CSV table of C-alpha atoms in Angstrom, one decimal:
chain,number,residue,atom,x,y,z
Q,1,MET,CA,-42.1,-33.4,-22.6
Q,2,ASN,CA,-45.3,-35.0,-24.1
Q,3,ARG,CA,-47.2,-32.1,-25.5
Q,4,GLN,CA,-50.3,-34.4,-26.1
Q,5,ALA,CA,-50.3,-35.3,-22.4
Q,6,VAL,CA,-50.0,-31.5,-21.4
Q,7,LEU,CA,-53.0,-30.6,-23.8
Q,8,ASP,CA,-55.1,-33.6,-22.4
Q,9,VAL,CA,-54.7,-32.0,-18.9
Q,10,LEU,CA,-55.3,-28.4,-20.2
Q,11,ASN,CA,-58.4,-29.5,-22.0
Q,12,SER,CA,-59.7,-31.3,-18.9
Q,13,LEU,CA,-59.5,-28.1,-16.6
Q,14,GLU,CA,-62.7,-26.4,-15.7
Q,15,VAL,CA,-63.0,-22.9,-17.3
Q,16,VAL,CA,-64.0,-20.1,-15.0
Q,17,GLU,CA,-64.1,-17.2,-17.6
Q,18,THR,CA,-63.3,-16.5,-21.2
Q,19,ASN,CA,-63.0,-13.6,-23.7
Q,20,GLY,CA,-62.5,-13.6,-27.5
Q,21,GLY,CA,-61.8,-10.7,-29.8
Q,22,ASP,CA,-58.6,-8.6,-29.7
Q,23,SER,CA,-57.5,-9.8,-26.3
Q,24,PRO,CA,-58.6,-13.4,-25.9
Q,25,TYR,CA,-58.1,-15.6,-22.6
Q,26,ILE,CA,-59.4,-18.7,-21.0
Q,27,LEU,CA,-59.0,-18.4,-17.3
Q,28,VAL,CA,-59.0,-21.4,-15.0
Q,29,GLU,CA,-58.9,-21.5,-11.2
Q,30,ASN,CA,-55.5,-21.3,-9.7
Q,31,ASN,CA,-55.7,-24.0,-6.9
Q,32,GLU,CA,-53.6,-26.9,-5.5
Q,33,ILE,CA,-55.4,-29.6,-7.6
Q,34,VAL,CA,-55.0,-27.7,-11.0
Q,35,ARG,CA,-51.3,-27.1,-10.1
Q,36,GLN,CA,-50.8,-30.9,-9.1
Q,37,LYS,CA,-52.3,-31.9,-12.6
Q,38,LEU,CA,-50.0,-29.6,-14.4
Q,39,ASN,CA,-47.0,-30.5,-12.3
Q,40,ALA,CA,-47.5,-34.1,-13.3
Q,41,VAL,CA,-47.1,-33.4,-16.9
Q,42,GLY,CA,-44.1,-31.2,-16.4
Q,43,ILE,CA,-45.5,-27.8,-16.2
Q,44,THR,CA,-43.8,-26.0,-13.1
Q,45,ASN,CA,-45.6,-23.5,-10.7
Q,46,GLU,CA,-43.0,-21.0,-11.9
Q,47,VAL,CA,-44.5,-21.3,-15.4
Q,48,ILE,CA,-48.2,-21.2,-14.1
Q,49,ASN,CA,-47.4,-18.0,-12.3
Q,50,GLN,CA,-46.3,-16.3,-15.3
Q,51,TYR,CA,-49.8,-16.4,-16.9
Q,52,GLY,CA,-51.9,-15.4,-13.8
Q,53,ASP,CA,-52.4,-14.5,-10.2
Q,54,ASP,CA,-53.3,-16.3,-7.0
Q,55,ASP,CA,-56.9,-16.7,-8.1
Q,56,SER,CA,-56.7,-17.7,-11.8
Q,57,PHE,CA,-54.4,-18.1,-14.8
Q,58,ASP,CA,-54.8,-18.0,-18.5
Q,59,VAL,CA,-54.5,-21.3,-20.2
Q,60,LEU,CA,-54.7,-19.9,-23.7
Q,61,SER,CA,-51.6,-17.8,-23.3
Q,62,LEU,CA,-49.7,-20.6,-21.3
Q,63,ALA,CA,-50.6,-23.2,-24.2
Q,64,PHE,CA,-49.4,-21.2,-27.1
Q,65,ALA,CA,-46.6,-19.1,-25.5
Q,66,GLU,CA,-44.9,-22.2,-24.0
Q,67,GLY,CA,-45.4,-24.2,-27.3
Q,68,TYR,CA,-47.7,-26.9,-26.1
Q,69,THR,CA,-50.4,-26.4,-28.9
Q,70,ASP,CA,-50.7,-25.7,-32.4
Q,71,TYR,CA,-54.4,-24.5,-32.7
Q,72,TYR,CA,-57.4,-24.0,-30.7
Q,73,GLU,CA,-60.7,-25.2,-32.1
Q,74,LYS,CA,-64.2,-26.2,-31.0
Q,75,GLY,CA,-63.2,-25.5,-27.4
Q,76,LYS,CA,-60.0,-27.7,-27.4
Q,77,PHE,CA,-56.3,-27.2,-27.8
Q,78,VAL,CA,-55.1,-29.3,-30.7
Q,79,LEU,CA,-51.8,-30.5,-31.9
Q,80,TRP,CA,-51.3,-30.7,-35.7
Q,81,GLY,CA,-50.3,-34.1,-37.1
Q,82,PRO,CA,-47.6,-34.7,-39.7
Q,83,ILE,CA,-47.4,-32.5,-42.7
Q,84,ASP,CA,-48.3,-34.6,-45.8
Q,85,ASP,CA,-47.9,-33.9,-49.6
Q,86,GLU,CA,-51.6,-33.1,-49.9
Q,87,LEU,CA,-51.4,-30.2,-47.6
Q,88,ARG,CA,-48.2,-29.0,-49.3
Q,89,ASP,CA,-49.9,-29.2,-52.6
Q,90,ARG,CA,-52.9,-27.3,-51.3
Q,91,VAL,CA,-50.9,-24.4,-49.9
Q,92,ARG,CA,-48.7,-24.3,-53.0
Q,93,ASN,CA,-51.5,-24.1,-55.5
Q,94,GLY,CA,-53.4,-21.4,-53.4
Q,95,GLU,CA,-56.3,-23.8,-52.4
Q,96,GLY,CA,-55.4,-24.2,-48.7
Q,97,THR,CA,-56.9,-22.5,-45.9
Q,98,THR,CA,-55.2,-19.9,-43.4
Q,99,GLU,CA,-54.8,-22.6,-40.9
Q,100,ASP,CA,-53.0,-24.9,-43.6
Q,101,ALA,CA,-50.5,-22.2,-44.4
Q,102,GLU,CA,-49.9,-21.4,-40.8
Q,103,ARG,CA,-49.2,-25.1,-40.1
Q,104,LEU,CA,-46.9,-25.5,-42.9
Q,105,LEU,CA,-44.9,-22.3,-41.8
Q,106,LYS,CA,-44.9,-23.3,-38.3
Q,107,GLU,CA,-43.5,-26.8,-39.2
Q,108,PHE,CA,-41.0,-25.2,-41.4
Q,109,ALA,CA,-39.7,-23.0,-38.7
Q,110,ARG,CA,-39.4,-26.1,-36.2
Q,111,TYR,CA,-37.6,-27.9,-38.9
Q,112,GLU,CA,-35.3,-25.1,-39.6
Q,113,ASN,CA,-34.1,-24.6,-36.2
Q,114,GLU,CA,-34.1,-28.3,-35.2
Q,115,GLY,CA,-30.5,-29.6,-34.6
Q,116,LYS,CA,-28.6,-26.6,-35.7
Q,117,PRO,CA,-25.3,-26.2,-34.0
Q,118,GLU,CA,-24.4,-22.9,-32.1
Q,119,ILE,CA,-22.1,-21.0,-34.6
Q,120,ASP,CA,-19.8,-18.1,-33.7
Q,121,TRP,CA,-20.1,-16.1,-36.8
Q,122,HIS,CA,-17.0,-14.3,-36.0
Q,123,LYS,CA,-15.0,-17.5,-36.0
Q,124,THR,CA,-16.5,-19.1,-39.1
Q,125,SER,CA,-16.0,-18.7,-42.7
Q,126,ASN,CA,-19.5,-17.7,-43.9
Q,127,THR,CA,-21.3,-15.5,-46.3
Q,128,GLN,CA,-24.7,-14.7,-47.5
Q,129,ILE,CA,-26.2,-15.1,-51.0
Q,130,GLU,CA,-29.3,-13.3,-52.4
Q,131,VAL,CA,-32.0,-15.5,-53.5
Q,132,ASN,CA,-34.8,-13.8,-55.5
Q,133,LYS,CA,-38.4,-15.2,-55.6
Q,134,ALA,CA,-40.0,-14.4,-58.9
Q,135,TYR,CA,-43.2,-15.3,-60.9
Q,136,CYS,CA,-43.4,-16.5,-64.5
Q,137,PRO,CA,-45.2,-14.2,-66.8
Q,138,ARG,CA,-46.9,-17.2,-68.6
Q,139,CYS,CA,-47.7,-19.6,-65.9
Q,140,HIS,CA,-47.6,-17.3,-63.0
Q,141,LYS,CA,-46.1,-19.7,-60.7
Q,142,PRO,CA,-43.1,-18.9,-58.3
Q,143,PHE,CA,-39.6,-20.0,-58.8
Q,144,HIS,CA,-36.3,-19.0,-57.0
Q,145,GLU,CA,-33.0,-18.2,-58.3
Q,146,ILE,CA,-29.7,-17.0,-57.1
Q,147,ASP,CA,-29.2,-13.1,-57.7
Q,148,GLY,CA,-26.7,-12.7,-60.6
Q,149,TYR,CA,-27.4,-16.2,-61.8
Q,150,GLU,CA,-30.8,-16.0,-63.3
Q,151,LEU,CA,-32.6,-18.8,-65.0
Q,152,ASP,CA,-32.9,-18.8,-68.8
Q,153,SER,CA,-36.2,-20.5,-68.6
Q,154,CYS,CA,-39.1,-20.8,-66.1
Q,155,PRO,CA,-38.6,-24.2,-64.2
Q,156,ASN,CA,-42.5,-24.9,-64.4
Q,157,CYS,CA,-43.4,-24.2,-67.9
Q,158,GLU,CA,-40.0,-23.9,-69.6
Q,159,MET,CA,-40.9,-20.5,-71.1
Q,160,THR,CA,-37.8,-18.4,-72.2
Q,161,LEU,CA,-37.2,-15.7,-69.5
Q,162,TYR,CA,-36.0,-12.4,-70.0
Q,163,GLY,CA,-35.3,-9.8,-67.1
Q,164,GLU,CA,-37.8,-7.4,-68.3
Q,165,ASN,CA,-40.7,-9.9,-68.3
Q,166,ILE,CA,-40.2,-11.5,-64.8
Q,167,SER,CA,-42.3,-10.3,-62.0
Q,168,TRP,CA,-40.1,-10.1,-58.8
Q,169,ASP,CA,-41.6,-10.5,-55.5
Q,170,GLU,CA,-39.1,-10.7,-52.7
Q,171,GLN,CA,-35.5,-11.3,-51.9
Q,172,VAL,CA,-34.0,-13.2,-49.1
Q,173,LEU,CA,-30.4,-13.6,-47.9
Q,174,VAL,CA,-29.3,-17.3,-47.4
Q,175,ARG,CA,-26.4,-17.7,-45.0
Q,176,ILE,CA,-23.9,-20.5,-45.9
Q,177,TYR,CA,-20.8,-21.6,-44.0
Q,178,VAL,CA,-18.0,-24.0,-44.5
Q,179,ASP,CA,-17.3,-26.8,-42.1
Q,180,HIS,CA,-13.7,-26.1,-41.5
Q,181,LYS,CA,-12.6,-29.7,-41.0
Q,182,THR,CA,-14.4,-31.4,-44.0
Q,183,GLY,CA,-14.9,-28.4,-46.4
Q,184,GLU,CA,-18.5,-29.3,-46.7
Q,185,LEU,CA,-20.7,-26.2,-47.5
Q,186,LYS,CA,-23.8,-26.1,-45.2
Q,187,VAL,CA,-26.9,-23.8,-45.4
Q,188,TRP,CA,-27.8,-22.0,-42.1
Q,189,GLY,CA,-31.1,-20.5,-43.0
Q,190,THR,CA,-32.3,-17.2,-44.0
Q,191,ASP,CA,-31.2,-13.8,-42.5
Q,192,SER,CA,-33.0,-10.4,-42.7
Q,193,ASP,CA,-29.9,-8.4,-42.1
Q,194,ASP,CA,-26.0,-8.6,-42.5
């Protein structure tokens, strides 16, 4: 489905009522003409019915919950473009906006799930390794290391590291598994539990 085509239709619909705040919504009239426009870009009547009633439906909820839009600004649904190095650097250096960080995280989640095979973990040789995120006491930049295999020096400024002078932030579990036919180790992603 062409997400931009869907947003072009959603952005063209006449709004009958809006609300901001804690429970925002953007209502449009639920009529045959609106349904035909949405059906033409692949949104079924069943999907439309999930977000309203016979009189109106909420395009804000529909657009975000169904994954058609990345953001809403200046009265329009927006798709973010590709992630570039400038955006990554802004976020990494703490100079980015909330939208920059959200954009990067959303793209990472898409990338992490894209093309992953369905795996029956009970029939696969796999394990989890603990990866720690820490901050250097000198340059204060973050770095990651495998638990039990700590770095001798900061990868950012090369300061010699000792366990007592490192600021620990978080720990994640990274699941790895072996391809039984090739013997290749593959990273699945992060888990929060065993």
